[in-house]
Amino acid sequence: MTQRDIILNELAQGLRPMSQGVEWFDTLGPAERAEALLFLSHHCTQARAVTEDGPESIRRSGLRPTHTPAVLITRRPIDQQLWKIAGLTPVDEQRKAFRLLVAVLAVADERRRARFCSDGCGHWWHNLPVDGTP
């Protein structure tokens, strides 16, 4: 578990406001931003994101449906689209990708938690403290 993974999961679970997440993302250098997006897309895959998560994720992210990441997330296969979104450039597109991928993770993980973890689980990311301290 890294600080980056904690932040991404706090954002997806609504334990940290998106404005803080975008502020954090903006402080990263180019390589770190790219890495954060790749890890975020991987977390979405692990949470079993599906193409049908696209519309709700777009809504939650606040993006317009015509923005590039929003267009991509509604296509199949989802895994390929997640990687394409994570690879977007320039910085403005990366910021949009970040907002959308956090929303995709939120939608997919909510479903996963309801199906597989409703009676409790040992996933560290499902047991984050509400006050933001690891």
mmCIF file of N, CA and C in Angstrom:
data_model
loop_
_atom_site.group_PDB
_atom_site.id
_atom_site.type_symbol
_atom_site.label_atom_id
_atom_site.label_comp_id
_atom_site.label_asym_id
_atom_site.label_seq_id
_atom_site.Cartn_x
_atom_site.Cartn_y
_atom_site.Cartn_z
ATOM 1 N N MET A 1 0.846 -1.165 0.000
ATOM 2 C CA MET A 1 0.000 0.000 0.000
ATOM 3 C C MET A 1 0.896 1.233 0.000
ATOM 4 N N THR A 2 0.687 2.094 -0.968
ATOM 5 C CA THR A 2 1.455 3.325 -1.066
ATOM 6 C C THR A 2 0.533 4.512 -0.761
ATOM 7 N N GLN A 3 1.135 5.659 -0.521
ATOM 8 C CA GLN A 3 0.339 6.862 -0.287
ATOM 9 C C GLN A 3 -0.548 7.150 -1.503
ATOM 10 N N ARG A 4 -0.017 6.913 -2.699
ATOM 11 C CA ARG A 4 -0.799 7.113 -3.917
ATOM 12 C C ARG A 4 -2.041 6.226 -3.913
ATOM 13 N N ASP A 5 -1.886 4.963 -3.565
ATOM 14 C CA ASP A 5 -3.018 4.042 -3.553
ATOM 15 C C ASP A 5 -4.048 4.442 -2.507
ATOM 16 N N ILE A 6 -3.581 4.927 -1.373
ATOM 17 C CA ILE A 6 -4.501 5.393 -0.335
ATOM 18 C C ILE A 6 -5.311 6.577 -0.853
ATOM 19 N N ILE A 7 -4.628 7.541 -1.456
ATOM 20 C CA ILE A 7 -5.305 8.728 -1.983
ATOM 21 C C ILE A 7 -6.336 8.333 -3.037
ATOM 22 N N LEU A 8 -5.967 7.469 -3.969
ATOM 23 C CA LEU A 8 -6.887 7.062 -5.028
ATOM 24 C C LEU A 8 -8.123 6.376 -4.460
ATOM 25 N N ASN A 9 -7.931 5.527 -3.475
ATOM 26 C CA ASN A 9 -9.072 4.840 -2.870
ATOM 27 C C ASN A 9 -9.912 5.770 -2.009
ATOM 28 N N GLU A 10 -9.279 6.712 -1.330
ATOM 29 C CA GLU A 10 -10.045 7.704 -0.567
ATOM 30 C C GLU A 10 -10.923 8.526 -1.511
ATOM 31 N N LEU A 11 -10.389 8.900 -2.651
ATOM 32 C CA LEU A 11 -11.164 9.652 -3.630
ATOM 33 C C LEU A 11 -12.350 8.834 -4.136
ATOM 34 N N ALA A 12 -12.094 7.591 -4.488
ATOM 35 C CA ALA A 12 -13.151 6.734 -5.020
ATOM 36 C C ALA A 12 -14.251 6.475 -3.996
ATOM 37 N N GLN A 13 -13.888 6.442 -2.726
ATOM 38 C CA GLN A 13 -14.866 6.168 -1.679
ATOM 39 C C GLN A 13 -15.495 7.439 -1.111
ATOM 40 N N GLY A 14 -15.123 8.585 -1.644
ATOM 41 C CA GLY A 14 -15.690 9.834 -1.165
ATOM 42 C C GLY A 14 -15.149 10.271 0.184
ATOM 43 N N LEU A 15 -14.019 9.695 0.614
ATOM 44 C CA LEU A 15 -13.404 10.072 1.887
ATOM 45 C C LEU A 15 -12.524 11.308 1.737
ATOM 46 N N ARG A 16 -12.268 11.679 0.498
ATOM 47 C CA ARG A 16 -11.450 12.849 0.174
ATOM 48 C C ARG A 16 -12.153 13.541 -1.004
ATOM 49 N N PRO A 17 -12.331 14.857 -0.962
ATOM 50 C CA PRO A 17 -13.012 15.538 -2.063
ATOM 51 C C PRO A 17 -12.180 15.519 -3.349
ATOM 52 N N MET A 18 -12.870 15.476 -4.479
ATOM 53 C CA MET A 18 -12.191 15.435 -5.768
ATOM 54 C C MET A 18 -11.303 16.658 -5.960
ATOM 55 N N SER A 19 -11.701 17.799 -5.427
ATOM 56 C CA SER A 19 -10.867 18.993 -5.573
ATOM 57 C C SER A 19 -9.479 18.756 -4.977
ATOM 58 N N GLN A 20 -9.408 18.065 -3.849
ATOM 59 C CA GLN A 20 -8.111 17.710 -3.262
ATOM 60 C C GLN A 20 -7.366 16.733 -4.153
ATOM 61 N N GLY A 21 -8.090 15.803 -4.738
ATOM 62 C CA GLY A 21 -7.466 14.830 -5.620
ATOM 63 C C GLY A 21 -6.854 15.474 -6.845
ATOM 64 N N VAL A 22 -7.587 16.392 -7.459
ATOM 65 C CA VAL A 22 -7.073 17.095 -8.639
ATOM 66 C C VAL A 22 -5.878 17.954 -8.249
ATOM 67 N N GLU A 23 -5.962 18.591 -7.094
ATOM 68 C CA GLU A 23 -4.835 19.401 -6.603
ATOM 69 C C GLU A 23 -3.593 18.522 -6.413
ATOM 70 N N TRP A 24 -3.772 17.347 -5.813
ATOM 71 C CA TRP A 24 -2.672 16.400 -5.634
ATOM 72 C C TRP A 24 -2.123 15.963 -6.995
ATOM 73 N N PHE A 25 -3.010 15.604 -7.911
ATOM 74 C CA PHE A 25 -2.614 15.143 -9.239
ATOM 75 C C PHE A 25 -1.805 16.215 -9.963
ATOM 76 N N ASP A 26 -2.223 17.457 -9.823
ATOM 77 C CA ASP A 26 -1.533 18.564 -10.485
ATOM 78 C C ASP A 26 -0.130 18.806 -9.937
ATOM 79 N N THR A 27 0.157 18.352 -8.719
ATOM 80 C CA THR A 27 1.502 18.527 -8.158
ATOM 81 C C THR A 27 2.485 17.487 -8.680
ATOM 82 N N LEU A 28 1.967 16.444 -9.321
ATOM 83 C CA LEU A 28 2.834 15.369 -9.816
ATOM 84 C C LEU A 28 3.556 15.806 -11.088
ATOM 85 N N GLY A 29 4.750 15.283 -11.262
ATOM 86 C CA GLY A 29 5.480 15.500 -12.507
ATOM 87 C C GLY A 29 4.889 14.629 -13.600
ATOM 88 N N PRO A 30 5.318 14.827 -14.844
ATOM 89 C CA PRO A 30 4.761 14.066 -15.973
ATOM 90 C C PRO A 30 4.826 12.547 -15.796
ATOM 91 N N ALA A 31 5.958 12.032 -15.363
ATOM 92 C CA ALA A 31 6.091 10.575 -15.187
ATOM 93 C C ALA A 31 5.198 10.072 -14.061
ATOM 94 N N GLU A 32 5.112 10.844 -12.981
ATOM 95 C CA GLU A 32 4.264 10.447 -11.853
ATOM 96 C C GLU A 32 2.782 10.488 -12.214
ATOM 97 N N ARG A 33 2.377 11.478 -13.017
ATOM 98 C CA ARG A 33 0.979 11.547 -13.474
ATOM 99 C C ARG A 33 0.641 10.321 -14.316
ATOM 100 N N ALA A 34 1.534 9.997 -15.239
ATOM 101 C CA ALA A 34 1.308 8.828 -16.093
ATOM 102 C C ALA A 34 1.218 7.556 -15.258
ATOM 103 N N GLU A 35 2.092 7.437 -14.280
ATOM 104 C CA GLU A 35 2.079 6.261 -13.405
ATOM 105 C C GLU A 35 0.792 6.204 -12.586
ATOM 106 N N ALA A 36 0.354 7.343 -12.061
ATOM 107 C CA ALA A 36 -0.879 7.377 -11.276
ATOM 108 C C ALA A 36 -2.070 6.944 -12.129
ATOM 109 N N LEU A 37 -2.127 7.392 -13.380
ATOM 110 C CA LEU A 37 -3.224 7.010 -14.264
ATOM 111 C C LEU A 37 -3.175 5.514 -14.585
ATOM 112 N N LEU A 38 -1.973 4.973 -14.791
ATOM 113 C CA LEU A 38 -1.860 3.534 -15.050
ATOM 114 C C LEU A 38 -2.308 2.714 -13.844
ATOM 115 N N PHE A 39 -1.894 3.123 -12.664
ATOM 116 C CA PHE A 39 -2.310 2.408 -11.457
ATOM 117 C C PHE A 39 -3.816 2.529 -11.257
ATOM 118 N N LEU A 40 -4.358 3.698 -11.534
ATOM 119 C CA LEU A 40 -5.791 3.909 -11.392
ATOM 120 C C LEU A 40 -6.568 3.015 -12.363
ATOM 121 N N SER A 41 -6.102 2.916 -13.593
ATOM 122 C CA SER A 41 -6.776 2.033 -14.551
ATOM 123 C C SER A 41 -6.664 0.571 -14.111
ATOM 124 N N HIS A 42 -5.530 0.211 -13.522
ATOM 125 C CA HIS A 42 -5.361 -1.147 -12.994
ATOM 126 C C HIS A 42 -6.334 -1.403 -11.849
ATOM 127 N N HIS A 43 -6.498 -0.430 -10.959
ATOM 128 C CA HIS A 43 -7.460 -0.575 -9.860
ATOM 129 C C HIS A 43 -8.876 -0.758 -10.403
ATOM 130 N N CYS A 44 -9.211 -0.042 -11.485
ATOM 131 C CA CYS A 44 -10.524 -0.198 -12.113
ATOM 132 C C CYS A 44 -10.713 -1.622 -12.637
ATOM 133 N N THR A 45 -9.675 -2.158 -13.248
ATOM 134 C CA THR A 45 -9.736 -3.535 -13.748
ATOM 135 C C THR A 45 -9.915 -4.512 -12.599
ATOM 136 N N GLN A 46 -9.154 -4.319 -11.529
ATOM 137 C CA GLN A 46 -9.277 -5.200 -10.361
ATOM 138 C C GLN A 46 -10.666 -5.122 -9.733
ATOM 139 N N ALA A 47 -11.282 -3.959 -9.790
ATOM 140 C CA ALA A 47 -12.623 -3.783 -9.226
ATOM 141 C C ALA A 47 -13.711 -4.311 -10.172
ATOM 142 N N ARG A 48 -13.276 -4.850 -11.310
ATOM 143 C CA ARG A 48 -14.158 -5.456 -12.304
ATOM 144 C C ARG A 48 -15.083 -4.442 -12.973
ATOM 145 N N ALA A 49 -14.503 -3.329 -13.399
ATOM 146 C CA ALA A 49 -15.259 -2.327 -14.142
ATOM 147 C C ALA A 49 -15.801 -2.943 -15.424
ATOM 148 N N VAL A 50 -16.986 -2.516 -15.815
ATOM 149 C CA VAL A 50 -17.619 -2.978 -17.047
ATOM 150 C C VAL A 50 -18.035 -1.755 -17.866
ATOM 151 N N THR A 51 -18.224 -1.955 -19.149
ATOM 152 C CA THR A 51 -18.594 -0.857 -20.038
ATOM 153 C C THR A 51 -19.863 -0.152 -19.560
ATOM 154 N N GLU A 52 -20.772 -0.896 -18.969
ATOM 155 C CA GLU A 52 -22.027 -0.325 -18.485
ATOM 156 C C GLU A 52 -21.821 0.657 -17.331
ATOM 157 N N ASP A 53 -20.624 0.679 -16.751
ATOM 158 C CA ASP A 53 -20.301 1.658 -15.701
ATOM 159 C C ASP A 53 -20.035 3.042 -16.301
ATOM 160 N N GLY A 54 -19.852 3.099 -17.612
ATOM 161 C CA GLY A 54 -19.477 4.336 -18.279
ATOM 162 C C GLY A 54 -20.397 5.515 -18.032
ATOM 163 N N PRO A 55 -21.700 5.392 -18.320
ATOM 164 C CA PRO A 55 -22.574 6.558 -18.156
ATOM 165 C C PRO A 55 -22.592 7.121 -16.724
ATOM 166 N N GLU A 56 -22.684 6.261 -15.729
ATOM 167 C CA GLU A 56 -22.680 6.745 -14.343
ATOM 168 C C GLU A 56 -21.334 7.360 -13.982
ATOM 169 N N SER A 57 -20.258 6.780 -14.479
ATOM 170 C CA SER A 57 -18.923 7.318 -14.211
ATOM 171 C C SER A 57 -18.751 8.701 -14.845
ATOM 172 N N ILE A 58 -19.264 8.867 -16.037
ATOM 173 C CA ILE A 58 -19.203 10.171 -16.705
ATOM 174 C C ILE A 58 -19.983 11.190 -15.881
ATOM 175 N N ARG A 59 -21.163 10.809 -15.440
ATOM 176 C CA ARG A 59 -21.991 11.709 -14.638
ATOM 177 C C ARG A 59 -21.264 12.130 -13.364
ATOM 178 N N ARG A 60 -20.698 11.146 -12.655
ATOM 179 C CA ARG A 60 -20.002 11.434 -11.399
ATOM 180 C C ARG A 60 -18.750 12.273 -11.600
ATOM 181 N N SER A 61 -18.089 12.083 -12.713
ATOM 182 C CA SER A 61 -16.833 12.797 -12.959
ATOM 183 C C SER A 61 -17.064 14.262 -13.302
ATOM 184 N N GLY A 62 -18.261 14.574 -13.768
ATOM 185 C CA GLY A 62 -18.551 15.943 -14.173
ATOM 186 C C GLY A 62 -18.060 16.284 -15.574
ATOM 187 N N LEU A 63 -17.591 15.285 -16.310
ATOM 188 C CA LEU A 63 -17.141 15.524 -17.685
ATOM 189 C C LEU A 63 -18.334 15.582 -18.628
ATOM 190 N N ARG A 64 -18.137 16.251 -19.728
ATOM 191 C CA ARG A 64 -19.139 16.223 -20.787
ATOM 192 C C ARG A 64 -19.000 14.894 -21.533
ATOM 193 N N PRO A 65 -20.097 14.337 -21.991
ATOM 194 C CA PRO A 65 -20.029 13.066 -22.728
ATOM 195 C C PRO A 65 -19.182 13.130 -23.986
ATOM 196 N N THR A 66 -18.893 14.346 -24.471
ATOM 197 C CA THR A 66 -18.088 14.494 -25.687
ATOM 198 C C THR A 66 -16.594 14.587 -25.408
ATOM 199 N N HIS A 67 -16.187 14.689 -24.149
ATOM 200 C CA HIS A 67 -14.754 14.704 -23.834
ATOM 201 C C HIS A 67 -14.156 13.346 -24.170
ATOM 202 N N THR A 68 -12.942 13.358 -24.633
ATOM 203 C CA THR A 68 -12.287 12.127 -25.103
ATOM 204 C C THR A 68 -12.363 10.972 -24.104
ATOM 205 N N PRO A 69 -11.998 11.153 -22.822
ATOM 206 C CA PRO A 69 -12.091 10.012 -21.903
ATOM 207 C C PRO A 69 -13.516 9.474 -21.781
ATOM 208 N N ALA A 70 -14.504 10.375 -21.813
ATOM 209 C CA ALA A 70 -15.903 9.958 -21.697
ATOM 210 C C ALA A 70 -16.337 9.138 -22.916
ATOM 211 N N VAL A 71 -15.890 9.539 -24.086
ATOM 212 C CA VAL A 71 -16.214 8.783 -25.300
ATOM 213 C C VAL A 71 -15.590 7.393 -25.220
ATOM 214 N N LEU A 72 -14.343 7.332 -24.787
ATOM 215 C CA LEU A 72 -13.638 6.039 -24.733
ATOM 216 C C LEU A 72 -14.265 5.070 -23.733
ATOM 217 N N ILE A 73 -14.701 5.565 -22.576
ATOM 218 C CA ILE A 73 -15.172 4.662 -21.518
ATOM 219 C C ILE A 73 -16.461 3.938 -21.900
ATOM 220 N N THR A 74 -17.165 4.438 -22.896
ATOM 221 C CA THR A 74 -18.412 3.780 -23.303
ATOM 222 C C THR A 74 -18.211 2.736 -24.398
ATOM 223 N N ARG A 75 -16.963 2.500 -24.786
ATOM 224 C CA ARG A 75 -16.659 1.518 -25.841
ATOM 225 C C ARG A 75 -16.164 0.214 -25.235
ATOM 226 N N ARG A 76 -16.176 -0.794 -26.054
ATOM 227 C CA ARG A 76 -15.686 -2.110 -25.638
ATOM 228 C C ARG A 76 -14.386 -2.407 -26.357
ATOM 229 N N PRO A 77 -13.550 -3.279 -25.859
ATOM 230 C CA PRO A 77 -13.565 -3.879 -24.528
ATOM 231 C C PRO A 77 -13.056 -2.893 -23.475
ATOM 232 N N ILE A 78 -13.631 -2.973 -22.310
ATOM 233 C CA ILE A 78 -13.368 -2.000 -21.252
ATOM 234 C C ILE A 78 -11.895 -1.943 -20.871
ATOM 235 N N ASP A 79 -11.234 -3.084 -20.771
ATOM 236 C CA ASP A 79 -9.825 -3.076 -20.364
ATOM 237 C C ASP A 79 -8.965 -2.257 -21.326
ATOM 238 N N GLN A 80 -9.202 -2.414 -22.609
ATOM 239 C CA GLN A 80 -8.441 -1.640 -23.595
ATOM 240 C C GLN A 80 -8.744 -0.155 -23.478
ATOM 241 N N GLN A 81 -9.984 0.177 -23.225
ATOM 242 C CA GLN A 81 -10.358 1.585 -23.108
ATOM 243 C C GLN A 81 -9.741 2.224 -21.856
ATOM 244 N N LEU A 82 -9.682 1.470 -20.761
ATOM 245 C CA LEU A 82 -9.053 1.987 -19.537
ATOM 246 C C LEU A 82 -7.595 2.329 -19.790
ATOM 247 N N TRP A 83 -6.884 1.469 -20.523
ATOM 248 C CA TRP A 83 -5.476 1.735 -20.828
ATOM 249 C C TRP A 83 -5.334 2.925 -21.763
ATOM 250 N N LYS A 84 -6.249 3.058 -22.727
ATOM 251 C CA LYS A 84 -6.211 4.214 -23.632
ATOM 252 C C LYS A 84 -6.433 5.511 -22.853
ATOM 253 N N ILE A 85 -7.390 5.480 -21.944
ATOM 254 C CA ILE A 85 -7.678 6.669 -21.131
ATOM 255 C C ILE A 85 -6.465 7.025 -20.292
ATOM 256 N N ALA A 86 -5.834 6.015 -19.699
ATOM 257 C CA ALA A 86 -4.652 6.259 -18.859
ATOM 258 C C ALA A 86 -3.495 6.825 -19.663
ATOM 259 N N GLY A 87 -3.459 6.569 -20.960
ATOM 260 C CA GLY A 87 -2.359 7.036 -21.800
ATOM 261 C C GLY A 87 -2.593 8.374 -22.480
ATOM 262 N N LEU A 88 -3.706 9.020 -22.166
ATOM 263 C CA LEU A 88 -4.003 10.300 -22.814
ATOM 264 C C LEU A 88 -3.019 11.394 -22.414
ATOM 265 N N THR A 89 -2.761 12.289 -23.361
ATOM 266 C CA THR A 89 -1.970 13.494 -23.134
ATOM 267 C C THR A 89 -2.680 14.600 -23.892
ATOM 268 N N PRO A 90 -2.478 15.819 -23.659
ATOM 269 C CA PRO A 90 -1.621 16.529 -22.711
ATOM 270 C C PRO A 90 -2.238 16.594 -21.307
ATOM 271 N N VAL A 91 -1.724 17.505 -20.496
ATOM 272 C CA VAL A 91 -2.114 17.595 -19.086
ATOM 273 C C VAL A 91 -3.619 17.779 -18.917
ATOM 274 N N ASP A 92 -4.255 18.601 -19.727
ATOM 275 C CA ASP A 92 -5.705 18.799 -19.609
ATOM 276 C C ASP A 92 -6.460 17.490 -19.810
ATOM 277 N N GLU A 93 -6.039 16.685 -20.767
ATOM 278 C CA GLU A 93 -6.669 15.384 -21.001
ATOM 279 C C GLU A 93 -6.368 14.435 -19.850
ATOM 280 N N GLN A 94 -5.163 14.509 -19.295
ATOM 281 C CA GLN A 94 -4.820 13.664 -18.155
ATOM 282 C C GLN A 94 -5.686 14.004 -16.946
ATOM 283 N N ARG A 95 -5.939 15.282 -16.740
ATOM 284 C CA ARG A 95 -6.789 15.706 -15.624
ATOM 285 C C ARG A 95 -8.204 15.154 -15.802
ATOM 286 N N LYS A 96 -8.730 15.207 -17.017
ATOM 287 C CA LYS A 96 -10.051 14.639 -17.299
ATOM 288 C C LYS A 96 -10.035 13.127 -17.099
ATOM 289 N N ALA A 97 -8.959 12.492 -17.574
ATOM 290 C CA ALA A 97 -8.817 11.043 -17.411
ATOM 291 C C ALA A 97 -8.788 10.676 -15.930
ATOM 292 N N PHE A 98 -8.082 11.462 -15.142
ATOM 293 C CA PHE A 98 -7.992 11.221 -13.698
ATOM 294 C C PHE A 98 -9.381 11.275 -13.068
ATOM 295 N N ARG A 99 -10.119 12.318 -13.351
ATOM 296 C CA ARG A 99 -11.469 12.472 -12.774
ATOM 297 C C ARG A 99 -12.364 11.295 -13.183
ATOM 298 N N LEU A 100 -12.286 10.904 -14.445
ATOM 299 C CA LEU A 100 -13.135 9.821 -14.924
ATOM 300 C C LEU A 100 -12.728 8.482 -14.328
ATOM 301 N N LEU A 101 -11.435 8.193 -14.294
ATOM 302 C CA LEU A 101 -10.991 6.903 -13.761
ATOM 303 C C LEU A 101 -11.307 6.771 -12.271
ATOM 304 N N VAL A 102 -11.226 7.852 -11.524
ATOM 305 C CA VAL A 102 -11.637 7.806 -10.111
ATOM 306 C C VAL A 102 -13.120 7.447 -10.031
ATOM 307 N N ALA A 103 -13.933 8.044 -10.904
ATOM 308 C CA ALA A 103 -15.363 7.751 -10.906
ATOM 309 C C ALA A 103 -15.641 6.305 -11.316
ATOM 310 N N VAL A 104 -14.910 5.803 -12.312
ATOM 311 C CA VAL A 104 -15.073 4.400 -12.726
ATOM 312 C C VAL A 104 -14.734 3.490 -11.550
ATOM 313 N N LEU A 105 -13.638 3.775 -10.876
ATOM 314 C CA LEU A 105 -13.263 2.972 -9.710
ATOM 315 C C LEU A 105 -14.358 3.024 -8.649
ATOM 316 N N ALA A 106 -14.910 4.190 -8.410
ATOM 317 C CA ALA A 106 -15.976 4.324 -7.413
ATOM 318 C C ALA A 106 -17.176 3.449 -7.761
ATOM 319 N N VAL A 107 -17.628 3.517 -8.999
ATOM 320 C CA VAL A 107 -18.802 2.759 -9.432
ATOM 321 C C VAL A 107 -18.526 1.254 -9.348
ATOM 322 N N ALA A 108 -17.407 0.826 -9.897
ATOM 323 C CA ALA A 108 -17.081 -0.609 -9.920
ATOM 324 C C ALA A 108 -16.846 -1.150 -8.517
ATOM 325 N N ASP A 109 -16.151 -0.373 -7.683
ATOM 326 C CA ASP A 109 -15.852 -0.865 -6.339
ATOM 327 C C ASP A 109 -17.100 -0.897 -5.466
ATOM 328 N N GLU A 110 -18.018 0.034 -5.659
ATOM 329 C CA GLU A 110 -19.282 -0.017 -4.915
ATOM 330 C C GLU A 110 -20.020 -1.320 -5.218
ATOM 331 N N ARG A 111 -20.059 -1.691 -6.494
ATOM 332 C CA ARG A 111 -20.719 -2.934 -6.886
ATOM 333 C C ARG A 111 -19.987 -4.140 -6.297
ATOM 334 N N ARG A 112 -18.660 -4.117 -6.400
ATOM 335 C CA ARG A 112 -17.863 -5.226 -5.879
ATOM 336 C C ARG A 112 -18.045 -5.363 -4.374
ATOM 337 N N ARG A 113 -18.046 -4.239 -3.680
ATOM 338 C CA ARG A 113 -18.207 -4.269 -2.221
ATOM 339 C C ARG A 113 -19.575 -4.838 -1.847
ATOM 340 N N ALA A 114 -20.616 -4.438 -2.555
ATOM 341 C CA ALA A 114 -21.967 -4.926 -2.263
ATOM 342 C C ALA A 114 -22.089 -6.432 -2.521
ATOM 343 N N ARG A 115 -21.426 -6.909 -3.567
ATOM 344 C CA ARG A 115 -21.532 -8.331 -3.920
ATOM 345 C C ARG A 115 -20.649 -9.237 -3.077
ATOM 346 N N PHE A 116 -19.419 -8.801 -2.826
ATOM 347 C CA PHE A 116 -18.441 -9.709 -2.238
ATOM 348 C C PHE A 116 -17.978 -9.331 -0.831
ATOM 349 N N CYS A 117 -18.224 -8.107 -0.414
ATOM 350 C CA CYS A 117 -17.658 -7.654 0.861
ATOM 351 C C CYS A 117 -18.713 -7.098 1.812
ATOM 352 N N SER A 118 -19.974 -7.358 1.540
ATOM 353 C CA SER A 118 -21.038 -6.755 2.345
ATOM 354 C C SER A 118 -21.028 -7.240 3.793
ATOM 355 N N ASP A 119 -20.499 -8.419 4.033
ATOM 356 C CA ASP A 119 -20.418 -8.939 5.396
ATOM 357 C C ASP A 119 -19.054 -8.685 6.023
ATOM 358 N N GLY A 120 -18.289 -7.780 5.425
ATOM 359 C CA GLY A 120 -16.943 -7.481 5.915
ATOM 360 C C GLY A 120 -15.903 -8.171 5.051
ATOM 361 N N CYS A 121 -14.712 -7.622 5.073
ATOM 362 C CA CYS A 121 -13.638 -8.193 4.274
ATOM 363 C C CYS A 121 -12.297 -7.749 4.841
ATOM 364 N N GLY A 122 -11.242 -8.297 4.310
ATOM 365 C CA GLY A 122 -9.903 -7.942 4.737
ATOM 366 C C GLY A 122 -9.180 -7.024 3.773
ATOM 367 N N HIS A 123 -9.883 -6.491 2.776
ATOM 368 C CA HIS A 123 -9.251 -5.576 1.828
ATOM 369 C C HIS A 123 -8.886 -4.284 2.547
ATOM 370 N N TRP A 124 -7.615 -3.928 2.527
ATOM 371 C CA TRP A 124 -7.193 -2.724 3.251
ATOM 372 C C TRP A 124 -7.910 -1.492 2.726
ATOM 373 N N TRP A 125 -8.191 -1.455 1.406
ATOM 374 C CA TRP A 125 -8.822 -0.276 0.814
ATOM 375 C C TRP A 125 -10.291 -0.144 1.193
ATOM 376 N N HIS A 126 -10.896 -1.214 1.700
ATOM 377 C CA HIS A 126 -12.277 -1.123 2.181
ATOM 378 C C HIS A 126 -12.317 -0.804 3.680
ATOM 379 N N ASN A 127 -11.171 -0.653 4.273
ATOM 380 C CA ASN A 127 -11.103 -0.392 5.712
ATOM 381 C C ASN A 127 -10.289 0.853 6.015
ATOM 382 N N LEU A 128 -10.378 1.848 5.135
ATOM 383 C CA LEU A 128 -9.656 3.101 5.328
ATOM 384 C C LEU A 128 -10.351 3.913 6.422
ATOM 385 N N PRO A 129 -9.569 4.570 7.268
ATOM 386 C CA PRO A 129 -10.192 5.434 8.281
ATOM 387 C C PRO A 129 -10.830 6.648 7.620
ATOM 388 N N VAL A 130 -11.918 7.094 8.185
ATOM 389 C CA VAL A 130 -12.671 8.212 7.624
ATOM 390 C C VAL A 130 -11.900 9.512 7.739
ATOM 391 N N ASP A 131 -11.043 9.650 8.750
ATOM 392 C CA ASP A 131 -10.325 10.921 8.944
ATOM 393 C C ASP A 131 -9.112 11.089 8.036
ATOM 394 N N GLY A 132 -8.823 10.092 7.187
ATOM 395 C CA GLY A 132 -7.751 10.222 6.215
ATOM 396 C C GLY A 132 -6.360 9.835 6.722
ATOM 397 N N THR A 133 -6.245 9.309 7.939
ATOM 398 C CA THR A 133 -4.942 8.879 8.421
ATOM 399 C C THR A 133 -4.799 7.384 8.197
ATOM 400 N N PRO A 134 -3.699 6.962 7.600
ATOM 401 C CA PRO A 134 -3.501 5.528 7.335
ATOM 402 C C PRO A 134 -3.277 4.733 8.608
#
